[in-house]
PDB file of C-alpha atoms and ligand atoms in Angstrom:
ATOM      1  CA  MET A   1     -96.844  32.580 -15.038  1.00 83.00           C
ATOM      2  CA  THR A   2    -100.022  34.703 -14.868  1.00 91.00           C
ATOM      3  CA  HIS A   3     -99.703  37.893 -12.871  1.00 95.00           C
ATOM      4  CA  PRO A   4    -102.736  39.380 -11.230  1.00 97.00           C
ATOM      5  CA  ILE A   5    -103.962  42.663 -12.759  1.00 98.00           C
ATOM      6  CA  ARG A   6    -103.203  45.407 -10.184  1.00 98.00           C
ATOM      7  CA  THR A   7    -104.096  49.221 -10.353  1.00 98.00           C
ATOM      8  CA  SER A   8    -101.846  51.946  -9.175  1.00 98.00           C
ATOM      9  CA  PRO A   9    -103.538  55.379  -9.094  1.00 98.00           C
ATOM     10  CA  SER A  10    -101.057  58.248  -9.594  1.00 98.00           C
ATOM     11  CA  ILE A  11    -101.465  60.899  -7.037  1.00 98.00           C
ATOM     12  CA  LEU A  12     -99.846  63.422  -9.507  1.00 98.00           C
ATOM     13  CA  SER A  13    -103.521  64.177 -10.381  1.00 98.00           C
ATOM     14  CA  ALA A  14    -104.781  64.229  -6.718  1.00 98.00           C
ATOM     15  CA  ASP A  15    -105.812  67.377  -4.906  1.00 98.00           C
ATOM     16  CA  TYR A  16    -102.696  68.264  -2.880  1.00 97.00           C
ATOM     17  CA  VAL A  17    -104.623  70.337  -0.431  1.00 98.00           C
ATOM     18  CA  ASN A  18    -106.623  67.230   0.412  1.00 98.00           C
ATOM     19  CA  LEU A  19    -103.924  64.597  -0.210  1.00 98.00           C
ATOM     20  CA  GLU A  20    -104.718  62.505   2.795  1.00 98.00           C
ATOM     21  CA  ARG A  21    -108.488  62.352   1.878  1.00 98.00           C
ATOM     22  CA  ASP A  22    -107.605  61.381  -1.779  1.00 98.00           C
ATOM     23  CA  ILE A  23    -105.063  58.751  -0.547  1.00 98.00           C
ATOM     24  CA  ARG A  24    -107.467  57.215   1.933  1.00 98.00           C
ATOM     25  CA  ALA A  25    -110.133  56.957  -0.841  1.00 98.00           C
ATOM     26  CA  LEU A  26    -108.053  54.681  -3.022  1.00 98.00           C
ATOM     27  CA  SER A  27    -108.250  51.438  -1.152  1.00 98.00           C
ATOM     28  CA  PRO A  28    -112.041  51.363  -0.741  1.00 98.00           C
ATOM     29  CA  ALA A  29    -112.237  51.827  -4.579  1.00 98.00           C
ATOM     30  CA  GLY A  30    -110.221  48.733  -5.103  1.00 98.00           C
ATOM     31  CA  ALA A  31    -106.787  50.157  -5.889  1.00 98.00           C
ATOM     32  CA  ASP A  32    -103.783  47.959  -5.171  1.00 98.00           C
ATOM     33  CA  TYR A  33    -101.007  50.620  -4.833  1.00 98.00           C
ATOM     34  CA  VAL A  34    -100.424  54.295  -4.586  1.00 98.00           C
ATOM     35  CA  HIS A  35     -98.217  55.567  -7.338  1.00 99.00           C
ATOM     36  CA  VAL A  36     -95.945  58.450  -6.288  1.00 98.00           C
ATOM     37  CA  ASP A  37     -94.301  60.420  -8.995  1.00 98.00           C
ATOM     38  CA  VAL A  38     -91.002  62.013  -7.944  1.00 98.00           C
ATOM     39  CA  MET A  39     -89.539  64.555 -10.398  1.00 98.00           C
ATOM     40  CA  ASP A  40     -86.399  66.684  -9.984  1.00 98.00           C
ATOM     41  CA  GLY A  41     -86.653  69.295 -12.692  1.00 98.00           C
ATOM     42  CA  HIS A  42     -83.518  67.943 -14.370  1.00 98.00           C
ATOM     43  CA  PHE A  43     -84.299  64.343 -15.541  1.00 98.00           C
ATOM     44  CA  VAL A  44     -87.757  65.656 -16.535  1.00 98.00           C
ATOM     45  CA  PRO A  45     -88.851  69.175 -16.885  1.00 98.00           C
ATOM     46  CA  ASN A  46     -91.174  69.333 -13.839  1.00 98.00           C
ATOM     47  CA  ILE A  47     -90.664  69.141 -10.024  1.00 98.00           C
ATOM     48  CA  THR A  48     -93.104  67.310  -7.806  1.00 98.00           C
ATOM     49  CA  ILE A  49     -92.745  65.723  -4.483  1.00 96.00           C
ATOM     50  CA  GLY A  50     -89.655  64.414  -2.586  1.00 98.00           C
ATOM     51  CA  ILE A  51     -88.655  62.406   0.479  1.00 98.00           C
ATOM     52  CA  PRO A  52     -90.507  64.205   3.297  1.00 98.00           C
ATOM     53  CA  VAL A  53     -93.877  64.099   1.471  1.00 98.00           C
ATOM     54  CA  THR A  54     -93.353  60.397   0.517  1.00 98.00           C
ATOM     55  CA  ALA A  55     -92.778  59.686   4.312  1.00 98.00           C
ATOM     56  CA  ALA A  56     -95.962  61.611   5.194  1.00 98.00           C
ATOM     57  CA  ILE A  57     -97.924  59.722   2.512  1.00 98.00           C
ATOM     58  CA  LYS A  58     -96.639  56.357   3.965  1.00 98.00           C
ATOM     59  CA  LYS A  59     -98.133  57.362   7.351  1.00 98.00           C
ATOM     60  CA  VAL A  60    -101.678  57.670   6.061  1.00 98.00           C
ATOM     61  CA  SER A  61    -101.575  55.077   3.183  1.00 98.00           C
ATOM     62  CA  PRO A  62    -103.150  51.623   3.848  1.00 97.00           C
ATOM     63  CA  LEU A  63    -101.770  50.637   0.417  1.00 98.00           C
ATOM     64  CA  PRO A  64     -98.328  49.931  -0.568  1.00 98.00           C
ATOM     65  CA  LEU A  65     -96.264  52.901  -2.110  1.00 99.00           C
ATOM     66  CA  ASP A  66     -95.224  52.388  -5.718  1.00 99.00           C
ATOM     67  CA  VAL A  67     -92.567  55.151  -6.136  1.00 99.00           C
ATOM     68  CA  HIS A  68     -91.486  56.237  -9.533  1.00 99.00           C
ATOM     69  CA  LEU A  69     -88.176  58.180  -9.459  1.00 99.00           C
ATOM     70  CA  MET A  70     -87.863  60.473 -12.392  1.00 99.00           C
ATOM     71  CA  ILE A  71     -84.572  61.887 -11.154  1.00 98.00           C
ATOM     72  CA  SER A  72     -80.975  62.007 -12.432  1.00 98.00           C
ATOM     73  CA  ARG A  73     -78.449  59.738 -10.676  1.00 98.00           C
ATOM     74  CA  PRO A  74     -81.067  58.018  -8.427  1.00 98.00           C
ATOM     75  CA  ILE A  75     -78.380  55.951  -6.566  1.00 98.00           C
ATOM     76  CA  ARG A  76     -77.817  59.142  -4.451  1.00 98.00           C
ATOM     77  CA  TYR A  77     -81.460  58.822  -3.100  1.00 98.00           C
ATOM     78  CA  VAL A  78     -82.662  55.277  -3.176  1.00 98.00           C
ATOM     79  CA  GLU A  79     -81.770  54.562   0.420  1.00 98.00           C
ATOM     80  CA  ASP A  80     -83.695  57.665   1.526  1.00 98.00           C
ATOM     81  CA  PHE A  81     -86.832  56.715  -0.468  1.00 99.00           C
ATOM     82  CA  CYS A  82     -86.670  53.104   0.874  1.00 98.00           C
ATOM     83  CA  LYS A  83     -86.543  54.468   4.348  1.00 98.00           C
ATOM     84  CA  ALA A  84     -89.296  56.910   3.626  1.00 98.00           C
ATOM     85  CA  GLY A  85     -91.524  53.861   3.023  1.00 98.00           C
ATOM     86  CA  ALA A  86     -91.403  52.795  -0.666  1.00 99.00           C
ATOM     87  CA  ASP A  87     -92.615  49.284  -1.175  1.00 99.00           C
ATOM     88  CA  ILE A  88     -91.697  49.320  -4.818  1.00 99.00           C
ATOM     89  CA  LEU A  89     -88.953  51.748  -5.916  1.00 99.00           C
ATOM     90  CA  THR A  90     -88.458  52.355  -9.688  1.00 99.00           C
ATOM     91  CA  VAL A  91     -85.517  54.185 -11.344  1.00 99.00           C
ATOM     92  CA  HIS A  92     -84.935  55.054 -14.891  1.00 99.00           C
ATOM     93  CA  VAL A  93     -82.424  53.268 -17.037  1.00 99.00           C
ATOM     94  CA  GLU A  94     -81.448  56.589 -18.770  1.00 98.00           C
ATOM     95  CA  ALA A  95     -80.809  58.307 -15.428  1.00 98.00           C
ATOM     96  CA  ASP A  96     -77.142  57.251 -14.891  1.00 98.00           C
ATOM     97  CA  ILE A  97     -74.274  55.043 -16.245  1.00 98.00           C
ATOM     98  CA  PRO A  98     -74.704  51.377 -16.161  1.00 98.00           C
ATOM     99  CA  VAL A  99     -72.573  50.593 -13.098  1.00 98.00           C
ATOM    100  CA  ASN A 100     -74.836  53.015 -11.057  1.00 98.00           C
ATOM    101  CA  ILE A 101     -78.066  51.698 -12.370  1.00 99.00           C
ATOM    102  CA  ARG A 102     -76.931  48.213 -11.372  1.00 98.00           C
ATOM    103  CA  ALA A 103     -75.862  49.425  -7.886  1.00 98.00           C
ATOM    104  CA  ALA A 104     -79.204  51.310  -7.423  1.00 99.00           C
ATOM    105  CA  LEU A 105     -81.202  48.097  -8.221  1.00 99.00           C
ATOM    106  CA  GLU A 106     -79.032  46.049  -5.932  1.00 98.00           C
ATOM    107  CA  LYS A 107     -79.261  48.486  -3.066  1.00 98.00           C
ATOM    108  CA  ILE A 108     -83.062  48.729  -3.315  1.00 99.00           C
ATOM    109  CA  ARG A 109     -83.299  44.973  -3.056  1.00 98.00           C
ATOM    110  CA  ALA A 110     -80.780  44.762  -0.282  1.00 98.00           C
ATOM    111  CA  LEU A 111     -83.145  47.132   1.716  1.00 98.00           C
ATOM    112  CA  GLY A 112     -86.011  44.707   1.312  1.00 98.00           C
ATOM    113  CA  VAL A 113     -87.875  46.831  -1.333  1.00 99.00           C
ATOM    114  CA  LYS A 114     -89.001  45.690  -4.709  1.00 98.00           C
ATOM    115  CA  ALA A 115     -86.864  47.105  -7.475  1.00 99.00           C
ATOM    116  CA  GLY A 116     -88.337  48.550 -10.559  1.00 99.00           C
ATOM    117  CA  LEU A 117     -86.654  49.787 -13.708  1.00 99.00           C
ATOM    118  CA  SER A 118     -88.355  52.087 -16.232  1.00 99.00           C
ATOM    119  CA  LEU A 119     -87.749  53.304 -19.741  1.00 98.00           C
ATOM    120  CA  LYS A 120     -88.799  56.411 -21.699  1.00 98.00           C
ATOM    121  CA  PRO A 121     -90.767  55.994 -24.980  1.00 98.00           C
ATOM    122  CA  ASP A 122     -87.528  56.776 -27.073  1.00 98.00           C
ATOM    123  CA  THR A 123     -85.438  54.140 -25.159  1.00 98.00           C
ATOM    124  CA  ARG A 124     -85.092  50.780 -26.937  1.00 98.00           C
ATOM    125  CA  ALA A 125     -86.102  47.747 -24.929  1.00 98.00           C
ATOM    126  CA  GLU A 126     -82.571  46.313 -25.342  1.00 98.00           C
ATOM    127  CA  ALA A 127     -81.406  48.856 -22.753  1.00 98.00           C
ATOM    128  CA  LEU A 128     -83.018  46.715 -20.148  1.00 98.00           C
ATOM    129  CA  LEU A 129     -81.331  43.538 -21.051  1.00 98.00           C
ATOM    130  CA  PRO A 130     -78.323  43.817 -18.579  1.00 98.00           C
ATOM    131  CA  TYR A 131     -80.704  44.276 -15.618  1.00 98.00           C
ATOM    132  CA  LEU A 132     -83.563  41.904 -16.193  1.00 98.00           C
ATOM    133  CA  GLU A 133     -82.628  39.505 -13.447  1.00 98.00           C
ATOM    134  CA  LEU A 134     -82.254  42.390 -10.909  1.00 98.00           C
ATOM    135  CA  CYS A 135     -85.737  43.631 -11.358  1.00 98.00           C
ATOM    136  CA  ASP A 136     -89.062  42.873  -9.608  1.00 98.00           C
ATOM    137  CA  LEU A 137     -90.940  45.234 -11.913  1.00 98.00           C
ATOM    138  CA  ILE A 138     -90.316  46.896 -15.378  1.00 99.00           C
ATOM    139  CA  LEU A 139     -92.236  50.186 -15.981  1.00 99.00           C
ATOM    140  CA  VAL A 140     -92.930  50.896 -19.509  1.00 99.00           C
ATOM    141  CA  MET A 141     -93.690  54.554 -20.069  1.00 99.00           C
ATOM    142  CA  THR A 142     -96.566  55.095 -22.495  1.00 98.00           C
ATOM    143  CA  VAL A 143     -96.094  58.943 -22.531  1.00 98.00           C
ATOM    144  CA  GLU A 144     -92.998  61.162 -22.202  1.00 98.00           C
ATOM    145  CA  PRO A 145     -92.437  61.315 -18.453  1.00 98.00           C
ATOM    146  CA  GLY A 146     -93.012  64.625 -16.707  1.00 98.00           C
ATOM    147  CA  PHE A 147     -96.693  65.485 -16.878  1.00 98.00           C
ATOM    148  CA  GLY A 148    -100.070  63.885 -16.364  1.00 97.00           C
ATOM    149  CA  GLY A 149    -102.862  63.980 -18.884  1.00 97.00           C
ATOM    150  CA  GLN A 150    -101.037  63.121 -22.067  1.00 98.00           C
ATOM    151  CA  SER A 151    -102.248  60.872 -24.793  1.00 98.00           C
ATOM    152  CA  PHE A 152    -101.348  57.177 -24.620  1.00 98.00           C
ATOM    153  CA  MET A 153     -98.722  56.027 -27.147  1.00 98.00           C
ATOM    154  CA  THR A 154    -100.063  52.903 -28.776  1.00 98.00           C
ATOM    155  CA  ASP A 155     -96.742  52.419 -30.563  1.00 98.00           C
ATOM    156  CA  MET A 156     -95.134  51.259 -27.244  1.00 98.00           C
ATOM    157  CA  MET A 157     -97.204  48.043 -27.467  1.00 98.00           C
ATOM    158  CA  PRO A 158     -94.594  45.956 -29.475  1.00 98.00           C
ATOM    159  CA  LYS A 159     -92.030  47.051 -26.963  1.00 98.00           C
ATOM    160  CA  LEU A 160     -94.252  45.824 -24.107  1.00 98.00           C
ATOM    161  CA  ARG A 161     -94.670  42.437 -25.814  1.00 98.00           C
ATOM    162  CA  THR A 162     -90.914  42.094 -26.474  1.00 98.00           C
ATOM    163  CA  ILE A 163     -90.143  42.694 -22.732  1.00 98.00           C
ATOM    164  CA  ARG A 164     -92.785  40.300 -21.548  1.00 98.00           C
ATOM    165  CA  GLY A 165     -91.284  37.671 -23.804  1.00 98.00           C
ATOM    166  CA  TRP A 166     -87.743  38.191 -22.416  1.00 98.00           C
ATOM    167  CA  LEU A 167     -89.062  38.143 -18.879  1.00 98.00           C
ATOM    168  CA  ASP A 168     -90.965  34.940 -19.424  1.00 98.00           C
ATOM    169  CA  GLU A 169     -87.667  33.407 -20.119  1.00 98.00           C
ATOM    170  CA  LYS A 170     -85.239  35.067 -17.840  1.00 98.00           C
ATOM    171  CA  ASN A 171     -87.324  36.315 -14.830  1.00 98.00           C
ATOM    172  CA  PRO A 172     -90.964  35.196 -15.024  1.00 98.00           C
ATOM    173  CA  GLY A 173     -91.885  36.586 -11.585  1.00 98.00           C
ATOM    174  CA  CYS A 174     -91.070  40.086 -12.729  1.00 98.00           C
ATOM    175  CA  GLU A 175     -94.181  42.223 -13.295  1.00 98.00           C
ATOM    176  CA  ILE A 176     -94.717  44.837 -16.011  1.00 98.00           C
ATOM    177  CA  GLU A 177     -96.356  48.226 -15.243  1.00 98.00           C
ATOM    178  CA  VAL A 178     -97.502  50.807 -17.821  1.00 98.00           C
ATOM    179  CA  ASP A 179     -97.695  54.512 -16.987  1.00 98.00           C
ATOM    180  CA  GLY A 180     -99.184  57.343 -19.034  1.00 98.00           C
ATOM    181  CA  GLY A 181    -102.568  57.771 -20.707  1.00 98.00           C
ATOM    182  CA  VAL A 182    -104.059  54.675 -19.272  1.00 98.00           C
ATOM    183  CA  ASN A 183    -107.907  54.537 -19.321  1.00 98.00           C
ATOM    184  CA  GLU A 184    -110.529  51.853 -19.711  1.00 97.00           C
ATOM    185  CA  THR A 185    -109.804  51.531 -23.432  1.00 97.00           C
ATOM    186  CA  THR A 186    -105.933  51.691 -23.412  1.00 98.00           C
ATOM    187  CA  ALA A 187    -105.818  49.288 -20.441  1.00 98.00           C
ATOM    188  CA  VAL A 188    -107.142  46.638 -22.683  1.00 97.00           C
ATOM    189  CA  LEU A 189    -104.270  46.940 -25.099  1.00 98.00           C
ATOM    190  CA  CYS A 190    -101.737  47.005 -22.212  1.00 98.00           C
ATOM    191  CA  LYS A 191    -103.023  43.767 -20.744  1.00 97.00           C
ATOM    192  CA  GLU A 192    -103.217  42.130 -24.126  1.00 97.00           C
ATOM    193  CA  ASN A 193     -99.512  42.971 -24.570  1.00 98.00           C
ATOM    194  CA  GLY A 194     -98.326  41.646 -21.307  1.00 97.00           C
ATOM    195  CA  ALA A 195     -98.732  44.456 -18.696  1.00 98.00           C
ATOM    196  CA  ASN A 196    -100.296  43.591 -15.288  1.00 98.00           C
ATOM    197  CA  VAL A 197     -99.844  46.767 -13.268  1.00 98.00           C
ATOM    198  CA  LEU A 198    -101.823  49.745 -14.565  1.00 98.00           C
ATOM    199  CA  VAL A 199    -100.939  53.356 -13.471  1.00 98.00           C
ATOM    200  CA  ALA A 200    -103.768  55.842 -13.964  1.00 98.00           C
ATOM    201  CA  GLY A 201    -103.511  59.479 -12.961  1.00 98.00           C
ATOM    202  CA  SER A 202    -105.872  61.906 -14.709  1.00 98.00           C
ATOM    203  CA  ALA A 203    -108.385  59.205 -15.690  1.00 98.00           C
ATOM    204  CA  TRP A 204    -108.701  57.990 -12.058  1.00 98.00           C
ATOM    205  CA  PHE A 205    -109.011  61.346 -10.443  1.00 98.00           C
ATOM    206  CA  LYS A 206    -111.476  62.674 -13.053  1.00 98.00           C
ATOM    207  CA  SER A 207    -113.589  59.627 -12.688  1.00 98.00           C
ATOM    208  CA  LYS A 208    -116.922  60.226 -10.934  1.00 97.00           C
ATOM    209  CA  ASP A 209    -116.982  56.627  -9.729  1.00 97.00           C
ATOM    210  CA  PRO A 210    -113.478  55.421  -9.030  1.00 98.00           C
ATOM    211  CA  ALA A 211    -114.636  51.925  -7.936  1.00 97.00           C
ATOM    212  CA  ALA A 212    -116.331  51.449 -11.288  1.00 97.00           C
ATOM    213  CA  PHE A 213    -113.336  52.784 -13.144  1.00 98.00           C
ATOM    214  CA  ASN A 214    -111.128  50.416 -11.120  1.00 98.00           C
ATOM    215  CA  ARG A 215    -113.294  47.530 -12.132  1.00 97.00           C
ATOM    216  CA  ALA A 216    -113.236  48.623 -15.761  1.00 97.00           C
ATOM    217  CA  LEU A 217    -109.335  48.795 -15.656  1.00 98.00           C
ATOM    218  CA  LYS A 218    -109.163  45.296 -14.253  1.00 96.00           C
ATOM    219  CA  ARG A 219    -111.739  43.516 -16.401  1.00 89.00           C
ATOM    220  CA  CYS A 220    -110.308  41.038 -18.788  1.00 58.00           C
ATOM    221  CA  ASP A 221    -112.075  41.535 -22.056  1.00 45.00           C
TER     222      ASP A 221
HETATM  223  C1  LIG B 301     -95.894  60.932 -15.875  1.00 84.15           C
HETATM  224  C2  LIG B 301     -96.085  60.193 -14.618  1.00 84.15           C
HETATM  225  C3  LIG B 301     -97.328  59.471 -14.565  1.00 84.15           C
HETATM  226  C4  LIG B 301     -98.554  60.318 -14.623  1.00 84.15           C
HETATM  227  C5  LIG B 301     -99.671  59.593 -15.449  1.00 84.15           C
HETATM  228  O1  LIG B 301     -94.579  61.342 -15.996  1.00 84.15           O
HETATM  229  O2  LIG B 301     -95.079  59.271 -14.409  1.00 84.15           O
HETATM  230  O3  LIG B 301     -97.398  58.627 -13.500  1.00 84.15           O
HETATM  231  O4  LIG B 301     -99.068  60.663 -13.362  1.00 84.15           O
HETATM  232  O5  LIG B 301    -100.757  60.366 -15.584  1.00 84.15           O
HETATM  233  P1  LIG B 301    -101.865  60.069 -16.647  1.00 84.15           P
HETATM  234  O6  LIG B 301    -102.505  58.797 -16.253  1.00 84.15           O
HETATM  235  O7  LIG B 301    -102.778  61.248 -16.502  1.00 84.15           O
HETATM  236  O8  LIG B 301    -101.156  60.013 -18.032  1.00 84.15           O
HETATM  237 ZN1  LIG B 302     -95.283  57.521 -12.898  1.00 84.15          ZN
END
Protein backbone atom coordinates (compact mmCIF):
# COMPACT_ATOMS: atom_id res chain seq x y z
CA MET A 1 0.00 0.00 0.00
CA THR A 2 1.44 3.36 -1.00
CA HIS A 3 0.57 6.31 1.17
CA PRO A 4 0.53 9.84 -0.27
CA ILE A 5 3.26 12.13 1.03
CA ARG A 6 1.74 14.74 3.34
CA THR A 7 3.23 17.72 5.13
CA SER A 8 2.38 18.91 8.62
CA PRO A 9 4.02 22.24 9.55
CA SER A 10 4.59 22.54 13.30
CA ILE A 11 3.28 25.82 14.66
CA LEU A 12 5.76 25.53 17.52
CA SER A 13 7.89 27.75 15.28
CA ALA A 14 5.07 30.12 14.26
CA ASP A 15 4.75 33.72 15.43
CA TYR A 16 2.31 33.35 18.34
CA VAL A 17 1.34 37.01 18.17
CA ASN A 18 0.20 36.37 14.60
CA LEU A 19 -0.90 32.77 14.98
CA GLU A 20 -4.08 33.11 12.92
CA ARG A 21 -2.15 34.70 10.04
CA ASP A 22 0.50 31.96 10.16
CA ILE A 23 -2.12 29.18 10.27
CA ARG A 24 -4.12 30.61 7.37
CA ALA A 25 -0.95 30.75 5.26
CA LEU A 26 -0.35 26.99 5.52
CA SER A 27 -3.04 25.71 3.17
CA PRO A 28 -2.21 28.06 0.26
CA ALA A 29 1.41 26.87 0.55
CA GLY A 30 0.23 23.29 0.03
CA ALA A 31 0.42 21.88 3.57
CA ASP A 32 -1.91 19.00 4.46
CA TYR A 33 -2.18 19.34 8.25
CA VAL A 34 -1.39 21.74 11.08
CA HIS A 35 0.91 20.08 13.62
CA VAL A 36 0.08 21.26 17.16
CA ASP A 37 2.71 20.45 19.82
CA VAL A 38 1.27 20.13 23.32
CA MET A 39 3.85 19.97 26.15
CA ASP A 40 3.23 19.80 29.89
CA GLY A 41 6.59 20.60 31.49
CA HIS A 42 6.64 17.07 32.95
CA PHE A 43 6.82 14.55 30.13
CA VAL A 44 9.13 17.00 28.37
CA PRO A 45 11.01 19.97 29.84
CA ASN A 46 8.94 22.62 28.07
CA ILE A 47 5.40 24.00 28.24
CA THR A 48 3.51 25.05 25.15
CA ILE A 49 -0.17 25.22 24.32
CA GLY A 50 -3.20 23.43 25.73
CA ILE A 51 -6.88 22.80 25.16
CA PRO A 52 -8.29 26.36 24.78
CA VAL A 53 -5.63 27.36 22.25
CA THR A 54 -6.14 24.14 20.31
CA ALA A 55 -9.89 24.91 20.15
CA ALA A 56 -9.12 28.45 18.97
CA ILE A 57 -6.78 27.15 16.26
CA LYS A 58 -9.54 24.79 15.09
CA LYS A 59 -11.84 27.77 14.49
CA VAL A 60 -9.48 29.41 12.00
CA SER A 61 -7.77 26.41 10.41
CA PRO A 62 -8.98 25.14 7.06
CA LEU A 63 -6.62 22.17 7.51
CA PRO A 64 -7.06 19.15 9.80
CA LEU A 65 -5.32 19.40 13.18
CA ASP A 66 -2.52 16.91 13.82
CA VAL A 67 -2.16 17.18 17.60
CA HIS A 68 0.98 15.74 19.23
CA LEU A 69 0.55 15.25 22.98
CA MET A 70 3.86 15.30 24.83
CA ILE A 71 2.18 14.99 28.20
CA SER A 72 2.21 12.46 31.05
CA ARG A 73 -0.81 10.16 31.43
CA PRO A 74 -2.57 11.45 28.31
CA ILE A 75 -5.68 9.33 29.00
CA ARG A 76 -6.74 12.19 31.32
CA TYR A 77 -7.03 14.62 28.42
CA VAL A 78 -7.68 12.76 25.18
CA GLU A 79 -11.42 13.44 25.29
CA ASP A 80 -10.81 17.18 25.79
CA PHE A 81 -8.42 17.36 22.84
CA CYS A 82 -10.81 15.41 20.62
CA LYS A 83 -13.60 17.83 21.57
CA ALA A 84 -11.26 20.77 20.95
CA GLY A 85 -11.00 19.63 17.33
CA ALA A 86 -8.09 17.25 16.90
CA ASP A 87 -8.40 15.25 13.66
CA ILE A 88 -5.36 13.14 14.50
CA LEU A 89 -4.44 12.79 18.18
CA THR A 90 -1.07 11.27 19.06
CA VAL A 91 0.05 10.09 22.49
CA HIS A 92 3.48 8.84 23.58
CA VAL A 93 4.01 5.16 24.37
CA GLU A 94 6.33 6.16 27.27
CA ALA A 95 3.73 8.41 28.88
CA ASP A 96 1.77 5.83 30.90
CA ILE A 97 1.36 2.15 31.80
CA PRO A 98 0.28 -0.16 28.94
CA VAL A 99 -3.34 -0.54 30.02
CA ASN A 100 -3.78 3.24 29.90
CA ILE A 101 -2.01 3.64 26.56
CA ARG A 102 -4.38 1.07 25.09
CA ALA A 103 -7.38 2.80 26.68
CA ALA A 104 -6.24 6.18 25.32
CA LEU A 105 -5.94 4.85 21.75
CA GLU A 106 -9.33 3.14 21.99
CA LYS A 107 -10.96 6.26 23.37
CA ILE A 108 -9.54 8.46 20.62
CA ARG A 109 -10.91 6.12 17.96
CA ALA A 110 -14.27 5.79 19.72
CA LEU A 111 -14.57 9.58 19.46
CA GLY A 112 -14.12 9.39 15.69
CA VAL A 113 -10.57 10.78 15.70
CA LYS A 114 -7.48 9.16 14.17
CA ALA A 115 -5.26 7.65 16.85
CA GLY A 116 -1.51 8.19 16.74
CA LEU A 117 1.24 6.63 18.84
CA SER A 118 4.71 8.15 19.15
CA LEU A 119 8.05 7.03 20.51
CA LYS A 120 11.12 8.94 21.66
CA PRO A 121 14.53 8.32 20.08
CA ASP A 122 15.70 6.08 22.95
CA THR A 123 12.58 3.91 22.90
CA ARG A 124 12.88 0.64 21.03
CA ALA A 125 10.47 -0.01 18.16
CA GLU A 126 9.29 -3.17 19.98
CA ALA A 127 7.45 -0.95 22.49
CA LEU A 128 4.85 -0.32 19.77
CA LEU A 129 4.12 -3.97 19.02
CA PRO A 130 1.13 -4.43 21.39
CA TYR A 131 -0.65 -1.43 19.85
CA LEU A 132 -0.02 -1.55 16.10
CA GLU A 133 -3.57 -2.61 15.20
CA LEU A 134 -5.02 0.21 17.32
CA CYS A 135 -3.21 2.99 15.48
CA ASP A 136 -3.95 5.09 12.41
CA LEU A 137 -0.53 6.75 12.59
CA ILE A 138 2.87 6.08 14.16
CA LEU A 139 4.98 9.16 14.91
CA VAL A 140 8.71 8.46 14.99
CA MET A 141 10.62 11.21 16.80
CA THR A 142 13.82 12.13 14.99
CA VAL A 143 14.88 14.51 17.79
CA GLU A 144 14.41 14.39 21.57
CA PRO A 145 10.92 15.86 22.05
CA GLY A 146 10.62 19.25 23.73
CA PHE A 147 12.09 21.87 21.45
CA GLY A 148 12.16 22.92 17.81
CA GLY A 149 15.31 23.59 15.85
CA GLN A 150 17.33 20.49 16.82
CA SER A 151 19.38 18.33 14.45
CA PHE A 152 17.82 15.36 12.69
CA MET A 153 18.89 11.95 14.05
CA THR A 154 19.79 9.87 11.02
CA ASP A 155 20.23 6.83 13.24
CA MET A 156 16.43 6.62 13.61
CA MET A 157 16.12 5.42 10.00
CA PRO A 158 16.50 1.68 10.69
CA LYS A 159 13.75 1.98 13.33
CA LEU A 160 11.51 3.67 10.78
CA ARG A 161 12.10 0.88 8.29
CA THR A 162 11.42 -1.82 10.90
CA ILE A 163 8.11 -0.21 11.88
CA ARG A 164 7.03 0.18 8.25
CA GLY A 165 7.75 -3.53 7.73
CA TRP A 166 5.60 -4.53 10.70
CA LEU A 167 2.78 -2.25 9.61
CA ASP A 168 2.80 -3.61 6.07
CA GLU A 169 2.05 -6.99 7.62
CA LYS A 170 -0.28 -6.07 10.48
CA ASN A 171 -1.90 -2.74 9.63
CA PRO A 172 -1.02 -1.52 6.12
CA GLY A 173 -3.39 1.47 6.27
CA CYS A 174 -1.44 2.96 9.17
CA GLU A 175 0.70 5.97 8.22
CA ILE A 176 4.14 6.89 9.56
CA GLU A 177 5.01 10.43 10.53
CA VAL A 178 8.46 11.81 11.32
CA ASP A 179 9.03 14.80 13.58
CA GLY A 180 12.21 16.72 14.32
CA GLY A 181 14.88 18.26 12.13
CA VAL A 182 13.00 17.57 8.90
CA ASN A 183 14.12 19.66 5.91
CA GLU A 184 14.48 19.13 2.13
CA THR A 185 17.51 16.87 2.64
CA THR A 186 16.43 14.78 5.62
CA ALA A 187 12.92 14.36 4.14
CA VAL A 188 14.43 12.24 1.36
CA LEU A 189 15.84 9.79 3.92
CA CYS A 190 12.53 9.68 5.81
CA LYS A 191 10.58 8.84 2.64
CA GLU A 192 13.12 6.24 1.55
CA ASN A 193 12.70 4.51 4.89
CA GLY A 194 8.91 4.45 4.89
CA ALA A 195 7.60 7.73 6.33
CA ASN A 196 4.81 9.54 4.49
CA VAL A 197 3.82 12.36 6.86
CA LEU A 198 6.53 14.98 7.32
CA VAL A 199 6.47 17.44 10.22
CA ALA A 200 8.60 20.55 9.79
CA GLY A 201 8.75 23.39 12.29
CA SER A 202 11.77 25.67 12.11
CA ALA A 203 12.61 24.82 8.49
CA TRP A 204 9.04 25.65 7.38
CA PHE A 205 8.75 28.93 9.23
CA LYS A 206 12.28 30.07 8.34
CA SER A 207 11.63 29.40 4.68
CA LYS A 208 11.29 32.49 2.49
CA ASP A 209 9.04 30.56 0.12
CA PRO A 210 6.93 27.97 2.00
CA ALA A 211 5.17 26.78 -1.17
CA ALA A 212 8.53 25.92 -2.75
CA PHE A 213 9.69 24.33 0.50
CA ASN A 214 6.50 22.26 0.62
CA ARG A 215 7.09 21.05 -2.94
CA ALA A 216 10.68 20.19 -2.05
CA LEU A 217 9.53 18.12 0.93
CA LYS A 218 7.02 16.21 -1.18
CA ARG A 219 9.22 15.61 -4.17
CA CYS A 220 10.13 11.99 -4.71
CA ASP A 221 13.76 11.82 -5.72
C1 LIG B 1 9.53 18.72 19.11
C2 LIG B 1 8.20 18.83 18.41
C3 LIG B 1 8.31 19.10 16.98
C4 LIG B 1 9.02 20.38 16.61
C5 LIG B 1 9.78 20.14 15.35
O1 LIG B 1 9.37 18.19 20.36
O2 LIG B 1 7.43 17.66 18.59
O3 LIG B 1 7.05 19.03 16.33
O4 LIG B 1 8.17 21.46 16.43
O5 LIG B 1 10.56 21.24 15.10
P1 LIG B 1 11.75 21.22 14.06
O6 LIG B 1 11.16 20.90 12.71
O7 LIG B 1 12.31 22.59 14.15
O8 LIG B 1 12.72 20.17 14.51
ZN1 LIG C 1 5.60 17.38 17.26
